[in-house]
């Protein structure tokens, strides 16, 4: 039986892809969503900023 093991990089790529999806659903344009998704920014805070009326550009400045 062959066991397939994911590398930490594969797992990180999946997480970043999921973060990108959540950020775009929240209203971030692709360019900003990519920057935030690849950063250490708190995802919940990023979404909350948009929900509270913050522009994506201003939210990105706060987060990164």
Short mmCIF file of N, CA, C and O in Angstrom, two decimals:
data_model
loop_
_atom_site.label_atom_id
_atom_site.label_comp_id
_atom_site.label_asym_id
_atom_site.label_seq_id
_atom_site.Cartn_x
_atom_site.Cartn_y
_atom_site.Cartn_z
N UNK A 1 0.84 -1.18 0.00
CA UNK A 1 0.00 0.00 0.00
C UNK A 1 0.89 1.24 0.00
O UNK A 1 1.78 1.38 0.82
N UNK A 2 0.62 2.14 -0.92
CA UNK A 2 1.39 3.37 -1.04
C UNK A 2 0.72 4.48 -0.24
O UNK A 2 -0.48 4.68 -0.34
N UNK A 3 1.51 5.18 0.53
CA UNK A 3 0.99 6.29 1.32
C UNK A 3 1.47 7.60 0.72
O UNK A 3 2.66 7.77 0.46
N UNK A 4 0.53 8.50 0.46
CA UNK A 4 0.88 9.81 -0.08
C UNK A 4 0.94 10.80 1.07
O UNK A 4 -0.02 10.93 1.83
N UNK A 5 2.06 11.46 1.20
CA UNK A 5 2.24 12.43 2.27
C UNK A 5 2.33 13.82 1.67
O UNK A 5 3.07 14.04 0.72
N UNK A 6 1.57 14.73 2.24
CA UNK A 6 1.64 16.12 1.78
C UNK A 6 2.80 16.82 2.47
O UNK A 6 3.05 16.61 3.65
N UNK A 7 3.48 17.65 1.71
CA UNK A 7 4.56 18.42 2.28
C UNK A 7 3.97 19.64 2.98
O UNK A 7 2.84 20.06 2.67
N UNK A 8 4.69 20.23 3.91
CA UNK A 8 4.20 21.46 4.54
C UNK A 8 3.88 22.55 3.52
O UNK A 8 2.95 23.32 3.69
N UNK A 9 4.64 22.60 2.43
CA UNK A 9 4.39 23.61 1.38
C UNK A 9 3.03 23.38 0.72
O UNK A 9 2.31 24.31 0.43
N UNK A 10 2.68 22.11 0.48
CA UNK A 10 1.37 21.79 -0.10
C UNK A 10 0.25 22.24 0.82
O UNK A 10 -0.74 22.80 0.37
N UNK A 11 0.43 21.98 2.08
CA UNK A 11 -0.58 22.36 3.07
C UNK A 11 -0.69 23.89 3.15
O UNK A 11 -1.79 24.44 3.21
N UNK A 12 0.44 24.57 3.13
CA UNK A 12 0.43 26.04 3.17
C UNK A 12 -0.26 26.61 1.94
O UNK A 12 -1.03 27.57 2.03
N UNK A 13 -0.03 26.02 0.79
CA UNK A 13 -0.68 26.48 -0.44
C UNK A 13 -2.19 26.32 -0.36
O UNK A 13 -2.94 27.20 -0.81
N UNK A 14 -2.65 25.23 0.24
CA UNK A 14 -4.09 25.02 0.41
C UNK A 14 -4.69 26.07 1.33
O UNK A 14 -5.76 26.60 1.08
N UNK A 15 -4.00 26.37 2.41
CA UNK A 15 -4.48 27.38 3.36
C UNK A 15 -4.54 28.75 2.69
O UNK A 15 -5.53 29.48 2.81
N UNK A 16 -3.49 29.11 1.97
CA UNK A 16 -3.46 30.41 1.28
C UNK A 16 -4.55 30.50 0.22
O UNK A 16 -5.16 31.55 0.05
N UNK A 17 -4.83 29.41 -0.46
CA UNK A 17 -5.89 29.39 -1.46
C UNK A 17 -7.25 29.60 -0.79
O UNK A 17 -8.09 30.35 -1.29
N UNK A 18 -7.46 28.94 0.32
CA UNK A 18 -8.71 29.10 1.07
C UNK A 18 -8.84 30.54 1.58
O UNK A 18 -9.90 31.15 1.46
N UNK A 19 -7.76 31.10 2.13
CA UNK A 19 -7.78 32.48 2.61
C UNK A 19 -8.11 33.45 1.47
O UNK A 19 -8.91 34.36 1.63
N UNK A 20 -7.52 33.22 0.29
CA UNK A 20 -7.79 34.05 -0.88
C UNK A 20 -9.28 34.01 -1.22
O UNK A 20 -9.89 35.05 -1.46
N UNK A 21 -9.85 32.84 -1.22
CA UNK A 21 -11.28 32.69 -1.52
C UNK A 21 -12.14 33.47 -0.52
O UNK A 21 -13.04 34.21 -0.92
N UNK A 22 -11.85 33.33 0.76
CA UNK A 22 -12.62 34.02 1.80
C UNK A 22 -12.51 35.54 1.64
O UNK A 22 -13.51 36.26 1.74
N UNK A 23 -11.31 36.02 1.37
CA UNK A 23 -11.09 37.45 1.22
C UNK A 23 -11.82 38.01 0.00
O UNK A 23 -12.42 39.09 0.06
N UNK A 24 -11.81 37.29 -1.10
CA UNK A 24 -12.50 37.75 -2.29
C UNK A 24 -14.01 37.73 -2.07
O UNK A 24 -14.72 38.64 -2.51
N UNK A 25 -14.51 36.72 -1.39
CA UNK A 25 -15.94 36.67 -1.06
C UNK A 25 -16.34 37.85 -0.18
O UNK A 25 -17.46 38.36 -0.26
N UNK A 26 -15.41 38.31 0.66
CA UNK A 26 -15.69 39.44 1.56
C UNK A 26 -15.70 40.77 0.80
O UNK A 26 -16.21 41.77 1.31
N UNK A 27 -15.10 40.80 -0.40
CA UNK A 27 -15.11 42.02 -1.19
C UNK A 27 -13.77 42.60 -1.55
O UNK A 27 -13.69 43.68 -2.13
N UNK A 28 -12.69 41.91 -1.20
CA UNK A 28 -11.36 42.40 -1.58
C UNK A 28 -11.12 42.12 -3.06
O UNK A 28 -11.44 41.03 -3.54
N UNK A 29 -10.52 43.08 -3.78
CA UNK A 29 -10.12 42.79 -5.16
C UNK A 29 -8.96 41.79 -5.15
O UNK A 29 -8.24 41.67 -4.15
N UNK A 30 -8.79 41.09 -6.24
CA UNK A 30 -7.80 40.01 -6.32
C UNK A 30 -6.41 40.43 -5.85
O UNK A 30 -5.79 39.73 -5.04
N UNK A 31 -5.91 41.56 -6.31
CA UNK A 31 -4.55 42.00 -5.97
C UNK A 31 -4.36 42.14 -4.45
O UNK A 31 -3.39 41.65 -3.89
N UNK A 32 -5.32 42.77 -3.78
CA UNK A 32 -5.21 42.95 -2.34
C UNK A 32 -5.47 41.63 -1.60
O UNK A 32 -4.81 41.33 -0.60
N UNK A 33 -6.40 40.85 -2.10
CA UNK A 33 -6.70 39.56 -1.47
C UNK A 33 -5.47 38.66 -1.49
O UNK A 33 -5.18 37.97 -0.50
N UNK A 34 -4.73 38.67 -2.60
CA UNK A 34 -3.52 37.86 -2.69
C UNK A 34 -2.48 38.31 -1.67
O UNK A 34 -1.86 37.48 -0.99
N UNK A 35 -2.28 39.62 -1.54
CA UNK A 35 -1.30 40.14 -0.57
C UNK A 35 -1.67 39.72 0.85
O UNK A 35 -0.83 39.29 1.63
N UNK A 36 -2.94 39.87 1.19
CA UNK A 36 -3.39 39.55 2.55
C UNK A 36 -3.35 38.04 2.78
O UNK A 36 -2.92 37.58 3.84
N UNK A 37 -3.78 37.26 1.79
CA UNK A 37 -3.80 35.80 1.93
C UNK A 37 -2.41 35.23 2.19
O UNK A 37 -2.26 34.27 2.94
N UNK A 38 -1.39 35.85 1.60
CA UNK A 38 -0.02 35.36 1.76
C UNK A 38 0.69 35.97 2.96
O UNK A 38 1.85 35.66 3.20
N UNK A 39 -0.01 36.82 3.70
CA UNK A 39 0.61 37.46 4.87
C UNK A 39 0.18 36.75 6.15
O UNK A 39 -0.55 35.76 6.12
N UNK A 40 0.63 37.27 7.25
CA UNK A 40 0.27 36.74 8.56
C UNK A 40 -0.97 37.44 9.13
O UNK A 40 -1.32 37.24 10.29
N UNK A 41 -1.65 38.24 8.31
CA UNK A 41 -2.81 39.01 8.78
C UNK A 41 -3.92 38.08 9.27
O UNK A 41 -4.13 36.99 8.73
N UNK A 42 -4.63 38.53 10.29
CA UNK A 42 -5.75 37.77 10.85
C UNK A 42 -6.92 37.81 9.86
O UNK A 42 -7.44 38.88 9.54
N UNK A 43 -7.33 36.65 9.39
CA UNK A 43 -8.38 36.56 8.39
C UNK A 43 -9.71 37.10 8.90
O UNK A 43 -10.42 37.81 8.19
N UNK A 44 -10.06 36.78 10.14
CA UNK A 44 -11.32 37.25 10.70
C UNK A 44 -11.33 38.77 10.81
O UNK A 44 -12.35 39.41 10.53
N UNK A 45 -10.23 39.34 11.20
CA UNK A 45 -10.11 40.80 11.29
C UNK A 45 -10.26 41.42 9.90
O UNK A 45 -10.93 42.45 9.73
N UNK A 46 -9.65 40.80 8.90
CA UNK A 46 -9.73 41.30 7.53
C UNK A 46 -11.17 41.33 7.03
O UNK A 46 -11.61 42.32 6.44
N UNK A 47 -11.92 40.29 7.30
CA UNK A 47 -13.31 40.23 6.88
C UNK A 47 -14.15 41.22 7.68
O UNK A 47 -15.01 41.92 7.12
N UNK A 48 -13.91 41.30 8.98
CA UNK A 48 -14.67 42.24 9.83
C UNK A 48 -14.47 43.69 9.39
O UNK A 48 -15.43 44.47 9.44
N UNK A 49 -13.27 44.06 9.00
CA UNK A 49 -13.02 45.43 8.56
C UNK A 49 -13.92 45.79 7.37
O UNK A 49 -14.51 46.87 7.33
N UNK A 50 -14.05 44.88 6.43
CA UNK A 50 -14.90 45.12 5.26
C UNK A 50 -16.38 45.19 5.69
O UNK A 50 -17.12 46.07 5.26
N UNK A 51 -16.78 44.28 6.54
CA UNK A 51 -18.17 44.26 7.02
C UNK A 51 -18.54 45.54 7.76
O UNK A 51 -19.70 45.95 7.77
N UNK A 52 -17.56 46.16 8.38
CA UNK A 52 -17.81 47.39 9.13
C UNK A 52 -17.71 48.64 8.25
O UNK A 52 -17.80 49.75 8.76
N UNK A 53 -17.51 48.44 6.95
CA UNK A 53 -17.53 49.57 6.03
C UNK A 53 -16.19 50.11 5.60
O UNK A 53 -16.11 51.11 4.89
N UNK A 54 -15.12 49.48 6.01
CA UNK A 54 -13.78 49.91 5.64
C UNK A 54 -13.54 49.57 4.16
O UNK A 54 -13.96 48.51 3.70
N UNK A 55 -12.88 50.45 3.43
CA UNK A 55 -12.56 50.13 2.04
C UNK A 55 -11.49 49.05 2.02
O UNK A 55 -10.67 48.95 2.94
N UNK A 56 -11.46 48.23 0.98
CA UNK A 56 -10.42 47.20 0.90
C UNK A 56 -9.00 47.76 0.95
O UNK A 56 -8.12 47.17 1.59
N UNK A 57 -8.79 48.91 0.33
CA UNK A 57 -7.45 49.51 0.34
C UNK A 57 -7.02 49.91 1.75
O UNK A 57 -5.90 49.66 2.16
N UNK A 58 -7.95 50.56 2.47
CA UNK A 58 -7.63 50.98 3.84
C UNK A 58 -7.46 49.77 4.74
O UNK A 58 -6.54 49.72 5.57
N UNK A 59 -8.31 48.78 4.57
CA UNK A 59 -8.20 47.56 5.37
C UNK A 59 -6.85 46.89 5.15
O UNK A 59 -6.20 46.46 6.10
N UNK A 60 -6.40 46.83 3.90
CA UNK A 60 -5.10 46.22 3.60
C UNK A 60 -3.96 46.98 4.27
O UNK A 60 -3.03 46.39 4.78
N UNK A 61 -4.06 48.32 4.28
CA UNK A 61 -3.03 49.12 4.95
C UNK A 61 -3.00 48.82 6.45
O UNK A 61 -1.93 48.79 7.06
N UNK A 62 -4.16 48.63 7.03
CA UNK A 62 -4.24 48.32 8.47
C UNK A 62 -3.65 46.94 8.75
O UNK A 62 -2.93 46.75 9.73
N UNK A 63 -3.96 45.99 7.89
CA UNK A 63 -3.61 44.59 8.13
C UNK A 63 -2.16 44.23 7.85
O UNK A 63 -1.58 43.39 8.52
N UNK A 64 -1.58 44.88 6.84
CA UNK A 64 -0.23 44.48 6.43
C UNK A 64 0.78 45.55 6.80
O UNK A 64 0.61 46.69 6.55
#
